[in-house]
PDB file of C-alpha atoms in Angstrom:
ATOM      1  CA  MET A   1      -6.776 -23.281  -4.865  1.00 88.00           C
ATOM      2  CA  ILE A   2      -5.297 -19.814  -4.349  1.00 87.00           C
ATOM      3  CA  ALA A   3      -5.647 -18.920  -0.667  1.00 88.00           C
ATOM      4  CA  GLY A   4      -4.257 -15.378  -0.500  1.00 87.00           C
ATOM      5  CA  ALA A   5      -1.851 -12.842  -1.932  1.00 89.00           C
ATOM      6  CA  HIS A   6       1.604 -11.801  -0.744  1.00 90.00           C
ATOM      7  CA  PHE A   7       2.594  -8.262  -1.761  1.00 92.00           C
ATOM      8  CA  LEU A   8       6.313  -7.365  -1.844  1.00 91.00           C
ATOM      9  CA  LEU A   9       7.274  -3.760  -1.180  1.00 92.00           C
ATOM     10  CA  TYR A  10      10.891  -3.001  -2.077  1.00 91.00           C
ATOM     11  CA  SER A  11      12.558  -0.402   0.137  1.00 93.00           C
ATOM     12  CA  LYS A  12      15.922   1.319   0.449  1.00 94.00           C
ATOM     13  CA  ASP A  13      15.410   1.263   4.251  1.00 96.00           C
ATOM     14  CA  PRO A  14      13.228  -1.773   5.034  1.00 95.00           C
ATOM     15  CA  GLU A  15      13.692  -1.551   8.811  1.00 95.00           C
ATOM     16  CA  ALA A  16      12.366   2.029   8.925  1.00 96.00           C
ATOM     17  CA  ASP A  17       9.470   1.234   6.600  1.00 96.00           C
ATOM     18  CA  ARG A  18       8.575  -1.874   8.625  1.00 96.00           C
ATOM     19  CA  ALA A  19       8.480   0.315  11.741  1.00 96.00           C
ATOM     20  CA  PHE A  20       6.140   2.733   9.907  1.00 97.00           C
ATOM     21  CA  PHE A  21       3.689  -0.032   9.008  1.00 97.00           C
ATOM     22  CA  LYS A  22       3.867  -1.425  12.556  1.00 96.00           C
ATOM     23  CA  THR A  23       3.715   1.764  14.646  1.00 96.00           C
ATOM     24  CA  VAL A  24       2.052   4.401  12.448  1.00 96.00           C
ATOM     25  CA  LEU A  25      -0.403   2.340  10.400  1.00 96.00           C
ATOM     26  CA  GLU A  26      -0.667  -0.243  13.215  1.00 96.00           C
ATOM     27  CA  PHE A  27      -0.825  -3.205  10.828  1.00 97.00           C
ATOM     28  CA  PRO A  28      -0.658  -6.512  12.730  1.00 97.00           C
ATOM     29  CA  SER A  29       2.444  -8.549  11.937  1.00 97.00           C
ATOM     30  CA  VAL A  30       4.368 -11.705  12.605  1.00 97.00           C
ATOM     31  CA  ASP A  31       8.125 -11.564  13.169  1.00 96.00           C
ATOM     32  CA  LEU A  32      10.016 -14.201  11.191  1.00 95.00           C
ATOM     33  CA  GLY A  33      13.166 -13.374  13.149  1.00 94.00           C
ATOM     34  CA  ASP A  34      15.747 -10.601  13.035  1.00 91.00           C
ATOM     35  CA  GLY A  35      12.985  -7.998  12.666  1.00 88.00           C
ATOM     36  CA  TRP A  36      11.723  -9.461   9.388  1.00 92.00           C
ATOM     37  CA  LEU A  37       8.014  -8.629   9.685  1.00 96.00           C
ATOM     38  CA  ILE A  38       5.141  -9.929   7.576  1.00 96.00           C
ATOM     39  CA  PHE A  39       2.090  -7.662   7.823  1.00 97.00           C
ATOM     40  CA  ALA A  40      -1.595  -8.426   7.594  1.00 96.00           C
ATOM     41  CA  LEU A  41      -3.278  -6.279   4.962  1.00 94.00           C
ATOM     42  CA  PRO A  42      -6.845  -5.079   4.791  1.00 92.00           C
ATOM     43  CA  PRO A  43      -9.083  -6.825   2.243  1.00 92.00           C
ATOM     44  CA  ALA A  44      -7.626  -6.327  -1.219  1.00 92.00           C
ATOM     45  CA  GLU A  45      -8.475  -6.246  -4.888  1.00 92.00           C
ATOM     46  CA  LEU A  46      -6.396  -6.295  -8.060  1.00 91.00           C
ATOM     47  CA  ALA A  47      -6.621  -3.988 -11.074  1.00 91.00           C
ATOM     48  CA  VAL A  48      -4.569  -4.499 -14.237  1.00 87.00           C
ATOM     49  CA  HIS A  49      -3.628  -1.228 -15.914  1.00 84.00           C
ATOM     50  CA  PRO A  50      -1.795  -0.647 -19.206  1.00 84.00           C
ATOM     51  CA  GLY A  51       1.877   0.159 -18.639  1.00 80.00           C
ATOM     52  CA  ASP A  52       4.376   2.593 -20.095  1.00 78.00           C
ATOM     53  CA  GLY A  53       7.362   0.519 -21.199  1.00 75.00           C
ATOM     54  CA  GLU A  54       9.262  -1.777 -18.825  1.00 76.00           C
ATOM     55  CA  PHE A  55       7.881  -1.922 -15.297  1.00 73.00           C
ATOM     56  CA  VAL A  56       9.476  -4.960 -13.743  1.00 75.00           C
ATOM     57  CA  GLN A  57      11.191  -6.025 -10.551  1.00 79.00           C
ATOM     58  CA  MET A  58      13.605  -8.929 -10.415  1.00 81.00           C
ATOM     59  CA  HIS A  59      12.647 -11.498  -7.794  1.00 82.00           C
ATOM     60  CA  ALA A  60      13.607 -15.166  -7.482  1.00 86.00           C
ATOM     61  CA  GLU A  61      15.580 -14.837 -10.735  1.00 88.00           C
ATOM     62  CA  ARG A  62      12.457 -13.821 -12.653  1.00 85.00           C
ATOM     63  CA  SER A  63      11.305 -10.536 -14.204  1.00 83.00           C
ATOM     64  CA  MET A  64       8.096  -9.937 -12.266  1.00 84.00           C
ATOM     65  CA  LEU A  65       5.478  -7.323 -13.119  1.00 82.00           C
ATOM     66  CA  GLY A  66       5.903  -4.110 -11.179  1.00 83.00           C
ATOM     67  CA  GLY A  67       3.114  -2.882  -8.948  1.00 86.00           C
ATOM     68  CA  VAL A  68       1.825   0.196  -7.168  1.00 89.00           C
ATOM     69  CA  LEU A  69       0.318  -0.020  -3.681  1.00 93.00           C
ATOM     70  CA  TYR A  70      -2.745   2.050  -2.844  1.00 95.00           C
ATOM     71  CA  LEU A  71      -4.418   1.594   0.531  1.00 96.00           C
ATOM     72  CA  MET A  72      -8.158   2.245   0.176  1.00 96.00           C
ATOM     73  CA  CYS A  73     -10.004   4.482   2.642  1.00 95.00           C
ATOM     74  CA  ASP A  74     -13.697   4.999   3.382  1.00 95.00           C
ATOM     75  CA  ASP A  75     -12.922   8.580   4.439  1.00 96.00           C
ATOM     76  CA  LEU A  76      -9.621   9.874   3.077  1.00 97.00           C
ATOM     77  CA  SER A  77      -9.768  13.172   4.974  1.00 97.00           C
ATOM     78  CA  LYS A  78     -10.061  11.296   8.309  1.00 97.00           C
ATOM     79  CA  VAL A  79      -7.070   9.104   7.445  1.00 97.00           C
ATOM     80  CA  ILE A  80      -5.022  12.162   6.449  1.00 97.00           C
ATOM     81  CA  SER A  81      -5.948  13.825   9.783  1.00 97.00           C
ATOM     82  CA  MET A  82      -5.025  10.678  11.749  1.00 96.00           C
ATOM     83  CA  LEU A  83      -1.669  10.455   9.984  1.00 97.00           C
ATOM     84  CA  LYS A  84      -1.005  14.146  10.645  1.00 96.00           C
ATOM     85  CA  THR A  85      -1.462  13.549  14.413  1.00 96.00           C
ATOM     86  CA  LYS A  86       1.316  10.967  14.088  1.00 95.00           C
ATOM     87  CA  GLY A  87       3.632  13.430  12.324  1.00 95.00           C
ATOM     88  CA  VAL A  88       3.049  12.040   8.819  1.00 95.00           C
ATOM     89  CA  ASP A  89       2.407  14.455   5.961  1.00 92.00           C
ATOM     90  CA  CYS A  90       0.421  13.465   2.892  1.00 96.00           C
ATOM     91  CA  ALA A  91       0.615  15.010  -0.555  1.00 97.00           C
ATOM     92  CA  THR A  92      -2.194  17.349  -1.589  1.00 97.00           C
ATOM     93  CA  PRO A  93      -5.228  15.196  -2.429  1.00 97.00           C
ATOM     94  CA  VAL A  94      -6.123  14.944  -6.104  1.00 97.00           C
ATOM     95  CA  GLU A  95      -9.686  14.476  -7.362  1.00 96.00           C
ATOM     96  CA  ALA A  96     -10.311  12.194 -10.337  1.00 95.00           C
ATOM     97  CA  GLU A  97     -13.345  10.450 -11.801  1.00 95.00           C
ATOM     98  CA  TRP A  98     -12.254   7.205 -10.070  1.00 93.00           C
ATOM     99  CA  GLY A  99     -11.798   8.806  -6.633  1.00 96.00           C
ATOM    100  CA  THR A 100      -9.630  11.055  -4.476  1.00 97.00           C
ATOM    101  CA  SER A 101      -5.994  10.123  -3.902  1.00 97.00           C
ATOM    102  CA  THR A 102      -2.903  11.216  -2.083  1.00 97.00           C
ATOM    103  CA  SER A 103       0.450   9.679  -1.279  1.00 97.00           C
ATOM    104  CA  VAL A 104       2.435   9.109   1.891  1.00 96.00           C
ATOM    105  CA  ARG A 105       6.217   9.297   2.002  1.00 95.00           C
ATOM    106  CA  LEU A 106       7.678   6.370   3.918  1.00 96.00           C
ATOM    107  CA  PRO A 107      10.798   6.796   6.071  1.00 95.00           C
ATOM    108  CA  SER A 108      12.861   5.263   3.239  1.00 95.00           C
ATOM    109  CA  GLY A 109      11.814   8.089   0.890  1.00 95.00           C
ATOM    110  CA  GLY A 110       9.543   5.849  -1.186  1.00 93.00           C
ATOM    111  CA  GLU A 111       5.834   6.575  -1.425  1.00 95.00           C
ATOM    112  CA  ILE A 112       2.622   4.584  -1.253  1.00 96.00           C
ATOM    113  CA  GLY A 113      -0.807   5.757  -2.297  1.00 96.00           C
ATOM    114  CA  LEU A 114      -3.986   6.271  -0.319  1.00 97.00           C
ATOM    115  CA  TYR A 115      -7.317   6.680  -2.032  1.00 95.00           C
ATOM    116  CA  GLN A 116     -11.025   6.903  -1.486  1.00 97.00           C
ATOM    117  CA  PRO A 117     -12.667   5.199  -4.459  1.00 96.00           C
ATOM    118  CA  ALA A 118     -15.643   6.783  -6.201  1.00 95.00           C
ATOM    119  CA  HIS A 119     -16.470   3.530  -8.006  1.00 93.00           C
ATOM    120  CA  PRO A 120     -17.715   0.121  -6.921  1.00 89.00           C
ATOM    121  CA  THR A 121     -14.978  -2.049  -5.430  1.00 90.00           C
ATOM    122  CA  MET A 122     -14.556  -5.787  -4.972  1.00 89.00           C
ATOM    123  CA  VAL A 123     -13.974  -5.141  -1.275  1.00 86.00           C
ATOM    124  CA  GLU A 124     -17.522  -3.715  -1.050  1.00 85.00           C
ATOM    125  CA  ALA A 125     -18.953  -6.446  -3.293  1.00 85.00           C
ATOM    126  CA  ARG A 126     -17.500  -9.198  -1.127  1.00 86.00           C
ATOM    127  CA  SER A 127     -18.753  -7.640   2.103  1.00 80.00           C
ATOM    128  CA  THR A 128     -22.409  -7.727   0.993  1.00 77.00           C
TER     129      THR A 128
END
């Protein structure tokens, strides 16, 4: 039986991005040694979207599907305000039929998404 999911985030500066997840987002973690942190994530869901051409990442000698990480928020404006108090700027929020989204630039220069869904989610469905 599948017991969980392990999301890999590739970074040009993994130490700095690990520090961001630990100190700014305050995600709990375990240290596997030498600063190699594994973070707990909030409840998650998976959506499969159509892709534009090749979107793969090599891992364990396999061409794995690429992915995009969005952290879901109940109140995106509150999260943006909290991040701002910690010196983190977010992109201008964008409204869409599926919700409101922004992105956060990590110390490595890469970005992750934040969004407040305007549709039913599996996270909500599982909590009821």
